[in-house]
């Protein structure tokens, strides 16, 4: 792997417009569990519970799902991969960091990131639009996870806006919603301008976000894919690392900026 790391580092160093694109695999080494590993109805069908319909029809399942994830994301810390990308960006080696993640770990590591799927760091009121830190949504009393497992969980007043009483929602893109327009435009423009494009921890299964590396390829960009599973663009990548994100990024950082 060392020879390939040297090649990628050299290509990255000479790139004029390097763009990064990260997904869930970026955060697994921060101890963020895949949400499908939790219990509950949404283990079987997250696509139908991460929706506005579910918020209205099954508020208990909906709110528990997000409370469970919010509690864990605030307990997680950025890993050496997040730190490597922040350091590379500070040194001028990243034009744009695009992420599919909603955990805010890039920002907490010091990176600016375009969040294609919104963020779980904040929630907002469905009625008046007031915004809150997402920890607002966490029940004050302990034991709510046990209550859920015992079938006696109900969403409490923490799920309502303290200004108007309207329901709160996470500021993430739910299934059936479109991507935030400004974020998408920024990501598309940078991807189309990229001459070097690195996919990190994404299986490129979710559209339209997964078009970004294709925009870059159409511009003639050299593509690097760092992901534990295969992706449909592996054949078009110049370098594929079937590996954990943090280790590869830390090794590249070492070779590019020391
Ligand atoms: Zn409100």
PDB file of C-alpha atoms and ligand atoms in Angstrom:
ATOM      1  CA  UNK A   1       0.000   0.000   0.000  1.00  0.00           C
ATOM      2  CA  UNK A   2       2.945   2.325   0.652  1.00  0.00           C
ATOM      3  CA  UNK A   3       3.752   2.818  -3.034  1.00  0.00           C
ATOM      4  CA  UNK A   4       0.160   3.670  -3.832  1.00  0.00           C
ATOM      5  CA  UNK A   5       0.028   6.106  -0.936  1.00  0.00           C
ATOM      6  CA  UNK A   6       3.077   7.882  -2.374  1.00  0.00           C
ATOM      7  CA  UNK A   7       1.414   8.063  -5.789  1.00  0.00           C
ATOM      8  CA  UNK A   8      -1.822   9.483  -4.398  1.00  0.00           C
ATOM      9  CA  UNK A   9       0.054  11.966  -2.224  1.00  0.00           C
ATOM     10  CA  UNK A  10       2.018  13.186  -5.234  1.00  0.00           C
ATOM     11  CA  UNK A  11      -1.123  13.514  -7.346  1.00  0.00           C
ATOM     12  CA  UNK A  12      -2.942  15.328  -4.532  1.00  0.00           C
ATOM     13  CA  UNK A  13      -0.036  17.714  -3.981  1.00  0.00           C
ATOM     14  CA  UNK A  14       0.028  18.702  -7.641  1.00  0.00           C
ATOM     15  CA  UNK A  15      -3.769  18.947  -8.028  1.00  0.00           C
ATOM     16  CA  UNK A  16      -5.190  22.379  -8.803  1.00  0.00           C
ATOM     17  CA  UNK A  17      -8.746  21.715  -7.655  1.00  0.00           C
ATOM     18  CA  UNK A  18      -8.952  18.847  -5.146  1.00  0.00           C
ATOM     19  CA  UNK A  19     -12.455  18.038  -3.886  1.00  0.00           C
ATOM     20  CA  UNK A  20     -13.354  15.629  -1.051  1.00  0.00           C
ATOM     21  CA  UNK A  21     -16.584  13.686  -0.694  1.00  0.00           C
ATOM     22  CA  UNK A  22     -17.337  11.826   2.551  1.00  0.00           C
ATOM     23  CA  UNK A  23     -19.971   9.417   3.810  1.00  0.00           C
ATOM     24  CA  UNK A  24     -20.867   7.290   6.822  1.00  0.00           C
ATOM     25  CA  UNK A  25     -17.613   5.299   6.745  1.00  0.00           C
ATOM     26  CA  UNK A  26     -15.843   8.523   7.725  1.00  0.00           C
ATOM     27  CA  UNK A  27     -17.457   8.411  11.169  1.00  0.00           C
ATOM     28  CA  UNK A  28     -17.502   4.736  12.101  1.00  0.00           C
ATOM     29  CA  UNK A  29     -14.096   5.121  13.757  1.00  0.00           C
ATOM     30  CA  UNK A  30     -15.528   7.911  15.903  1.00  0.00           C
ATOM     31  CA  UNK A  31     -17.692   5.277  17.550  1.00  0.00           C
ATOM     32  CA  UNK A  32     -20.873   6.357  15.774  1.00  0.00           C
ATOM     33  CA  UNK A  33     -22.882   3.177  15.314  1.00  0.00           C
ATOM     34  CA  UNK A  34     -24.767   2.609  12.130  1.00  0.00           C
ATOM     35  CA  UNK A  35     -28.313   3.551  13.059  1.00  0.00           C
ATOM     36  CA  UNK A  36     -29.514   0.254  11.680  1.00  0.00           C
ATOM     37  CA  UNK A  37     -27.752  -1.387  14.627  1.00  0.00           C
ATOM     38  CA  UNK A  38     -30.272   0.032  17.085  1.00  0.00           C
ATOM     39  CA  UNK A  39     -33.518  -1.599  18.058  1.00  0.00           C
ATOM     40  CA  UNK A  40     -36.999  -0.642  17.062  1.00  0.00           C
ATOM     41  CA  UNK A  41     -39.233  -0.537  14.054  1.00  0.00           C
ATOM     42  CA  UNK A  42     -36.795   1.646  12.167  1.00  0.00           C
ATOM     43  CA  UNK A  43     -34.211  -1.089  12.265  1.00  0.00           C
ATOM     44  CA  UNK A  44     -36.306  -2.803   9.633  1.00  0.00           C
ATOM     45  CA  UNK A  45     -37.481   0.247   7.745  1.00  0.00           C
ATOM     46  CA  UNK A  46     -35.562   3.486   8.281  1.00  0.00           C
ATOM     47  CA  UNK A  47     -36.682   4.678   4.835  1.00  0.00           C
ATOM     48  CA  UNK A  48     -40.297   4.856   5.968  1.00  0.00           C
ATOM     49  CA  UNK A  49     -39.609   6.312   9.423  1.00  0.00           C
ATOM     50  CA  UNK A  50     -37.236   9.098   8.409  1.00  0.00           C
ATOM     51  CA  UNK A  51     -40.155  10.916   6.793  1.00  0.00           C
ATOM     52  CA  UNK A  52     -42.593  13.702   7.599  1.00  0.00           C
ATOM     53  CA  UNK A  53     -45.429  11.184   7.377  1.00  0.00           C
ATOM     54  CA  UNK A  54     -43.835   9.168  10.172  1.00  0.00           C
ATOM     55  CA  UNK A  55     -43.378  12.303  12.280  1.00  0.00           C
ATOM     56  CA  UNK A  56     -47.146  12.845  12.118  1.00  0.00           C
ATOM     57  CA  UNK A  57     -48.375   9.248  12.274  1.00  0.00           C
ATOM     58  CA  UNK A  58     -45.776   7.586  14.491  1.00  0.00           C
ATOM     59  CA  UNK A  59     -44.243  10.425  16.519  1.00  0.00           C
ATOM     60  CA  UNK A  60     -42.971   8.067  19.206  1.00  0.00           C
ATOM     61  CA  UNK A  61     -40.935   6.037  16.733  1.00  0.00           C
ATOM     62  CA  UNK A  62     -39.831   9.123  14.842  1.00  0.00           C
ATOM     63  CA  UNK A  63     -38.643  11.113  17.846  1.00  0.00           C
ATOM     64  CA  UNK A  64     -37.000   8.153  19.543  1.00  0.00           C
ATOM     65  CA  UNK A  65     -35.094   7.420  16.328  1.00  0.00           C
ATOM     66  CA  UNK A  66     -33.638  10.948  16.240  1.00  0.00           C
ATOM     67  CA  UNK A  67     -33.111  11.269  19.993  1.00  0.00           C
ATOM     68  CA  UNK A  68     -31.130   8.027  19.920  1.00  0.00           C
ATOM     69  CA  UNK A  69     -28.942   9.307  17.060  1.00  0.00           C
ATOM     70  CA  UNK A  70     -28.548  12.841  18.480  1.00  0.00           C
ATOM     71  CA  UNK A  71     -27.428  11.483  21.875  1.00  0.00           C
ATOM     72  CA  UNK A  72     -24.756   9.422  20.168  1.00  0.00           C
ATOM     73  CA  UNK A  73     -23.476  12.029  17.770  1.00  0.00           C
ATOM     74  CA  UNK A  74     -22.834  14.529  20.561  1.00  0.00           C
ATOM     75  CA  UNK A  75     -20.998  11.826  22.517  1.00  0.00           C
ATOM     76  CA  UNK A  76     -18.791  11.003  19.520  1.00  0.00           C
ATOM     77  CA  UNK A  77     -15.544  12.824  18.770  1.00  0.00           C
ATOM     78  CA  UNK A  78     -13.791  13.515  15.452  1.00  0.00           C
ATOM     79  CA  UNK A  79     -11.223  10.852  14.513  1.00  0.00           C
ATOM     80  CA  UNK A  80      -7.789  11.099  12.895  1.00  0.00           C
ATOM     81  CA  UNK A  81      -9.441  11.056   9.463  1.00  0.00           C
ATOM     82  CA  UNK A  82     -11.527  14.163  10.229  1.00  0.00           C
ATOM     83  CA  UNK A  83      -8.393  15.783  11.659  1.00  0.00           C
ATOM     84  CA  UNK A  84      -6.327  14.880   8.587  1.00  0.00           C
ATOM     85  CA  UNK A  85      -8.852  16.487   6.224  1.00  0.00           C
ATOM     86  CA  UNK A  86      -9.038  19.619   8.393  1.00  0.00           C
ATOM     87  CA  UNK A  87      -5.241  19.903   8.392  1.00  0.00           C
ATOM     88  CA  UNK A  88      -5.040  19.358   4.622  1.00  0.00           C
ATOM     89  CA  UNK A  89      -7.719  22.007   4.080  1.00  0.00           C
ATOM     90  CA  UNK A  90      -5.894  24.469   6.350  1.00  0.00           C
ATOM     91  CA  UNK A  91      -2.747  23.877   4.308  1.00  0.00           C
ATOM     92  CA  UNK A  92      -4.608  24.636   1.061  1.00  0.00           C
ATOM     93  CA  UNK A  93      -5.027  21.083  -0.229  1.00  0.00           C
ATOM     94  CA  UNK A  94      -8.838  20.992  -0.228  1.00  0.00           C
ATOM     95  CA  UNK A  95     -10.974  23.272  -2.412  1.00  0.00           C
ATOM     96  CA  UNK A  96     -14.234  21.899  -1.099  1.00  0.00           C
ATOM     97  CA  UNK A  97     -15.276  19.225   1.360  1.00  0.00           C
ATOM     98  CA  UNK A  98     -18.653  17.751   0.516  1.00  0.00           C
ATOM     99  CA  UNK A  99     -20.264  15.426   3.056  1.00  0.00           C
ATOM    100  CA  UNK A 100     -23.301  13.196   3.145  1.00  0.00           C
ATOM    101  CA  UNK A 101     -22.927  12.990   6.923  1.00  0.00           C
ATOM    102  CA  UNK A 102     -25.224  14.826   9.306  1.00  0.00           C
ATOM    103  CA  UNK A 103     -23.101  14.307  12.427  1.00  0.00           C
ATOM    104  CA  UNK A 104     -21.125  17.575  12.313  1.00  0.00           C
ATOM    105  CA  UNK A 105     -17.820  15.823  13.040  1.00  0.00           C
ATOM    106  CA  UNK A 106     -16.015  17.569  10.158  1.00  0.00           C
ATOM    107  CA  UNK A 107     -16.988  20.944  11.588  1.00  0.00           C
ATOM    108  CA  UNK A 108     -15.985  19.915  15.079  1.00  0.00           C
ATOM    109  CA  UNK A 109     -12.569  18.931  13.657  1.00  0.00           C
ATOM    110  CA  UNK A 110     -12.254  22.425  12.170  1.00  0.00           C
ATOM    111  CA  UNK A 111     -13.322  21.861   8.551  1.00  0.00           C
ATOM    112  CA  UNK A 112     -15.867  23.786   6.565  1.00  0.00           C
ATOM    113  CA  UNK A 113     -18.103  21.205   4.936  1.00  0.00           C
ATOM    114  CA  UNK A 114     -21.014  21.409   2.552  1.00  0.00           C
ATOM    115  CA  UNK A 115     -23.666  19.180   4.123  1.00  0.00           C
ATOM    116  CA  UNK A 116     -25.717  17.656   1.320  1.00  0.00           C
ATOM    117  CA  UNK A 117     -28.120  15.899   3.696  1.00  0.00           C
ATOM    118  CA  UNK A 118     -28.485  18.655   6.282  1.00  0.00           C
ATOM    119  CA  UNK A 119     -27.411  18.360   9.889  1.00  0.00           C
ATOM    120  CA  UNK A 120     -28.412  16.628  13.094  1.00  0.00           C
ATOM    121  CA  UNK A 121     -26.678  19.297  15.168  1.00  0.00           C
ATOM    122  CA  UNK A 122     -29.763  21.490  15.003  1.00  0.00           C
ATOM    123  CA  UNK A 123     -33.535  21.122  14.982  1.00  0.00           C
ATOM    124  CA  UNK A 124     -36.194  23.627  14.016  1.00  0.00           C
ATOM    125  CA  UNK A 125     -39.862  24.363  14.608  1.00  0.00           C
ATOM    126  CA  UNK A 126     -42.306  23.195  11.965  1.00  0.00           C
ATOM    127  CA  UNK A 127     -44.622  26.126  12.759  1.00  0.00           C
ATOM    128  CA  UNK A 128     -42.503  29.219  13.435  1.00  0.00           C
ATOM    129  CA  UNK A 129     -39.126  28.119  12.114  1.00  0.00           C
ATOM    130  CA  UNK A 130     -37.218  28.810  15.353  1.00  0.00           C
ATOM    131  CA  UNK A 131     -33.924  26.926  15.465  1.00  0.00           C
ATOM    132  CA  UNK A 132     -32.393  25.061  18.389  1.00  0.00           C
ATOM    133  CA  UNK A 133     -29.327  23.033  19.249  1.00  0.00           C
ATOM    134  CA  UNK A 134     -30.396  19.426  18.695  1.00  0.00           C
ATOM    135  CA  UNK A 135     -29.617  18.545  22.319  1.00  0.00           C
ATOM    136  CA  UNK A 136     -32.845  20.447  23.083  1.00  0.00           C
ATOM    137  CA  UNK A 137     -34.632  17.389  21.739  1.00  0.00           C
ATOM    138  CA  UNK A 138     -33.165  15.010  24.321  1.00  0.00           C
ATOM    139  CA  UNK A 139     -35.428  14.047  27.245  1.00  0.00           C
ATOM    140  CA  UNK A 140     -34.218  15.562  30.515  1.00  0.00           C
ATOM    141  CA  UNK A 141     -35.049  12.498  32.587  1.00  0.00           C
ATOM    142  CA  UNK A 142     -32.820   9.443  32.281  1.00  0.00           C
ATOM    143  CA  UNK A 143     -34.291   6.096  31.348  1.00  0.00           C
ATOM    144  CA  UNK A 144     -36.027   7.066  28.115  1.00  0.00           C
ATOM    145  CA  UNK A 145     -34.180   4.429  26.123  1.00  0.00           C
ATOM    146  CA  UNK A 146     -35.315   1.778  28.609  1.00  0.00           C
ATOM    147  CA  UNK A 147     -38.864   3.129  28.416  1.00  0.00           C
ATOM    148  CA  UNK A 148     -38.757   2.727  24.643  1.00  0.00           C
ATOM    149  CA  UNK A 149     -37.577  -0.851  24.871  1.00  0.00           C
ATOM    150  CA  UNK A 150     -40.289  -1.547  27.424  1.00  0.00           C
ATOM    151  CA  UNK A 151     -42.907  -0.097  25.074  1.00  0.00           C
ATOM    152  CA  UNK A 152     -43.866   2.837  27.314  1.00  0.00           C
ATOM    153  CA  UNK A 153     -42.001   5.677  25.633  1.00  0.00           C
ATOM    154  CA  UNK A 154     -43.882   8.836  24.604  1.00  0.00           C
ATOM    155  CA  UNK A 155     -42.347  11.990  23.113  1.00  0.00           C
ATOM    156  CA  UNK A 156     -42.389  14.757  25.732  1.00  0.00           C
ATOM    157  CA  UNK A 157     -42.378  18.542  25.797  1.00  0.00           C
ATOM    158  CA  UNK A 158     -38.751  18.528  24.606  1.00  0.00           C
ATOM    159  CA  UNK A 159     -40.177  17.674  21.164  1.00  0.00           C
ATOM    160  CA  UNK A 160     -42.133  20.944  21.026  1.00  0.00           C
ATOM    161  CA  UNK A 161     -40.953  24.501  20.312  1.00  0.00           C
ATOM    162  CA  UNK A 162     -40.608  26.478  23.543  1.00  0.00           C
ATOM    163  CA  UNK A 163     -41.712  29.642  21.706  1.00  0.00           C
ATOM    164  CA  UNK A 164     -44.926  28.464  20.020  1.00  0.00           C
ATOM    165  CA  UNK A 165     -45.521  24.812  20.937  1.00  0.00           C
ATOM    166  CA  UNK A 166     -45.116  23.608  17.356  1.00  0.00           C
ATOM    167  CA  UNK A 167     -43.432  20.297  16.655  1.00  0.00           C
ATOM    168  CA  UNK A 168     -39.662  20.235  16.215  1.00  0.00           C
ATOM    169  CA  UNK A 169     -37.940  18.452  13.375  1.00  0.00           C
ATOM    170  CA  UNK A 170     -34.295  17.571  12.798  1.00  0.00           C
ATOM    171  CA  UNK A 171     -32.602  19.757  10.165  1.00  0.00           C
ATOM    172  CA  UNK A 172     -31.744  16.730   8.071  1.00  0.00           C
ATOM    173  CA  UNK A 173     -33.049  15.882   4.640  1.00  0.00           C
ATOM    174  CA  UNK A 174     -35.799  13.328   5.220  1.00  0.00           C
ATOM    175  CA  UNK A 175     -36.709  10.703   2.648  1.00  0.00           C
ATOM    176  CA  UNK A 176     -38.848  12.320  -0.021  1.00  0.00           C
ATOM    177  CA  UNK A 177     -37.345  15.787   0.532  1.00  0.00           C
ATOM    178  CA  UNK A 178     -34.956  17.462  -1.893  1.00  0.00           C
ATOM    179  CA  UNK A 179     -31.404  18.416  -1.027  1.00  0.00           C
ATOM    180  CA  UNK A 180     -30.775  21.964   0.239  1.00  0.00           C
ATOM    181  CA  UNK A 181     -30.479  23.910  -3.021  1.00  0.00           C
ATOM    182  CA  UNK A 182     -27.497  26.088  -2.133  1.00  0.00           C
ATOM    183  CA  UNK A 183     -25.483  23.151  -0.793  1.00  0.00           C
ATOM    184  CA  UNK A 184     -26.217  21.095  -3.879  1.00  0.00           C
ATOM    185  CA  UNK A 185     -25.291  23.923  -6.265  1.00  0.00           C
ATOM    186  CA  UNK A 186     -21.996  24.486  -4.446  1.00  0.00           C
ATOM    187  CA  UNK A 187     -21.204  20.772  -4.479  1.00  0.00           C
ATOM    188  CA  UNK A 188     -22.100  20.348  -8.134  1.00  0.00           C
ATOM    189  CA  UNK A 189     -20.082  23.382  -9.245  1.00  0.00           C
ATOM    190  CA  UNK A 190     -16.979  22.281  -7.340  1.00  0.00           C
ATOM    191  CA  UNK A 191     -17.306  18.675  -8.534  1.00  0.00           C
ATOM    192  CA  UNK A 192     -17.508  19.808 -12.146  1.00  0.00           C
ATOM    193  CA  UNK A 193     -14.371  21.926 -11.620  1.00  0.00           C
ATOM    194  CA  UNK A 194     -12.393  19.219  -9.802  1.00  0.00           C
ATOM    195  CA  UNK A 195      -9.202  17.762 -11.276  1.00  0.00           C
ATOM    196  CA  UNK A 196      -8.718  15.449  -8.250  1.00  0.00           C
ATOM    197  CA  UNK A 197     -11.613  13.886  -6.385  1.00  0.00           C
ATOM    198  CA  UNK A 198     -11.465  11.713  -3.269  1.00  0.00           C
ATOM    199  CA  UNK A 199     -14.411   9.600  -2.117  1.00  0.00           C
ATOM    200  CA  UNK A 200     -14.060   8.634   1.551  1.00  0.00           C
ATOM    201  CA  UNK A 201     -16.293   6.188   3.397  1.00  0.00           C
ATOM    202  CA  UNK A 202     -19.165   6.250   0.947  1.00  0.00           C
ATOM    203  CA  UNK A 203     -20.520   3.328  -1.035  1.00  0.00           C
ATOM    204  CA  UNK A 204     -22.033   5.872  -3.459  1.00  0.00           C
ATOM    205  CA  UNK A 205     -25.427   4.221  -3.100  1.00  0.00           C
ATOM    206  CA  UNK A 206     -27.457   7.374  -2.374  1.00  0.00           C
ATOM    207  CA  UNK A 207     -28.488   9.755  -5.123  1.00  0.00           C
ATOM    208  CA  UNK A 208     -28.293  12.473  -6.220  1.00  0.00           C
ATOM    209  CA  UNK A 209     -25.229  12.941  -3.974  1.00  0.00           C
ATOM    210  CA  UNK A 210     -23.466  10.097  -5.771  1.00  0.00           C
ATOM    211  CA  UNK A 211     -23.470  12.132  -8.987  1.00  0.00           C
ATOM    212  CA  UNK A 212     -20.677  14.343  -7.611  1.00  0.00           C
ATOM    213  CA  UNK A 213     -17.824  11.948  -8.454  1.00  0.00           C
ATOM    214  CA  UNK A 214     -19.363  11.453 -11.901  1.00  0.00           C
ATOM    215  CA  UNK A 215     -19.338  15.224 -12.494  1.00  0.00           C
ATOM    216  CA  UNK A 216     -15.664  15.185 -11.539  1.00  0.00           C
ATOM    217  CA  UNK A 217     -14.898  12.250 -13.857  1.00  0.00           C
ATOM    218  CA  UNK A 218     -16.635  14.100 -16.693  1.00  0.00           C
ATOM    219  CA  UNK A 219     -14.162  16.930 -16.070  1.00  0.00           C
ATOM    220  CA  UNK A 220     -11.266  14.483 -16.356  1.00  0.00           C
ATOM    221  CA  UNK A 221     -10.558  14.368 -12.615  1.00  0.00           C
ATOM    222  CA  UNK A 222      -8.331  11.648 -11.159  1.00  0.00           C
ATOM    223  CA  UNK A 223     -10.519   9.646  -8.792  1.00  0.00           C
ATOM    224  CA  UNK A 224      -9.488   8.080  -5.470  1.00  0.00           C
ATOM    225  CA  UNK A 225     -11.925   5.849  -3.566  1.00  0.00           C
ATOM    226  CA  UNK A 226     -11.293   4.949   0.075  1.00  0.00           C
ATOM    227  CA  UNK A 227     -14.108   2.679   1.211  1.00  0.00           C
ATOM    228  CA  UNK A 228     -14.387  -0.688   2.893  1.00  0.00           C
ATOM    229  CA  UNK A 229     -16.951  -1.967   0.424  1.00  0.00           C
ATOM    230  CA  UNK A 230     -16.926  -1.945  -3.363  1.00  0.00           C
ATOM    231  CA  UNK A 231     -18.606   0.933  -5.209  1.00  0.00           C
ATOM    232  CA  UNK A 232     -19.993   1.144  -8.728  1.00  0.00           C
ATOM    233  CA  UNK A 233     -17.221   3.614  -9.633  1.00  0.00           C
ATOM    234  CA  UNK A 234     -14.280   1.473  -8.520  1.00  0.00           C
ATOM    235  CA  UNK A 235     -13.555   0.582 -12.161  1.00  0.00           C
ATOM    236  CA  UNK A 236     -13.236   4.249 -13.065  1.00  0.00           C
ATOM    237  CA  UNK A 237     -11.038   5.182 -10.098  1.00  0.00           C
ATOM    238  CA  UNK A 238      -7.301   5.495 -10.525  1.00  0.00           C
ATOM    239  CA  UNK A 239      -6.741   4.329  -6.940  1.00  0.00           C
ATOM    240  CA  UNK A 240      -9.052   2.247  -4.736  1.00  0.00           C
ATOM    241  CA  UNK A 241      -8.279   1.625  -1.060  1.00  0.00           C
ATOM    242  CA  UNK A 242     -10.601  -1.052   0.344  1.00  0.00           C
ATOM    243  CA  UNK A 243      -9.768   0.137   3.815  1.00  0.00           C
ATOM    244  CA  UNK A 244     -10.833   2.181   6.828  1.00  0.00           C
ATOM    245  CA  UNK A 245     -10.937   5.906   6.198  1.00  0.00           C
ATOM    246  CA  UNK A 246      -9.032   7.264   9.179  1.00  0.00           C
ATOM    247  CA  UNK A 247      -5.853   5.248   8.646  1.00  0.00           C
ATOM    248  CA  UNK A 248      -5.552   6.021   4.937  1.00  0.00           C
ATOM    249  CA  UNK A 249      -6.248   9.742   5.417  1.00  0.00           C
ATOM    250  CA  UNK A 250      -3.739  10.009   8.253  1.00  0.00           C
ATOM    251  CA  UNK A 251      -1.110   8.291   6.089  1.00  0.00           C
ATOM    252  CA  UNK A 252      -1.833  10.664   3.180  1.00  0.00           C
ATOM    253  CA  UNK A 253      -1.702  13.716   5.435  1.00  0.00           C
ATOM    254  CA  UNK A 254       1.703  12.562   6.674  1.00  0.00           C
ATOM    255  CA  UNK A 255       3.006  12.311   3.119  1.00  0.00           C
ATOM    256  CA  UNK A 256       1.489  15.577   1.879  1.00  0.00           C
ATOM    257  CA  UNK A 257       2.119  18.012   4.726  1.00  0.00           C
ATOM    258  CA  UNK A 258       4.128  15.975   7.258  1.00  0.00           C
TER     259      UNK A 258
HETATM  260 ZN1  LIG B   1     -42.176  27.462  17.079  1.00  0.00          ZN
END
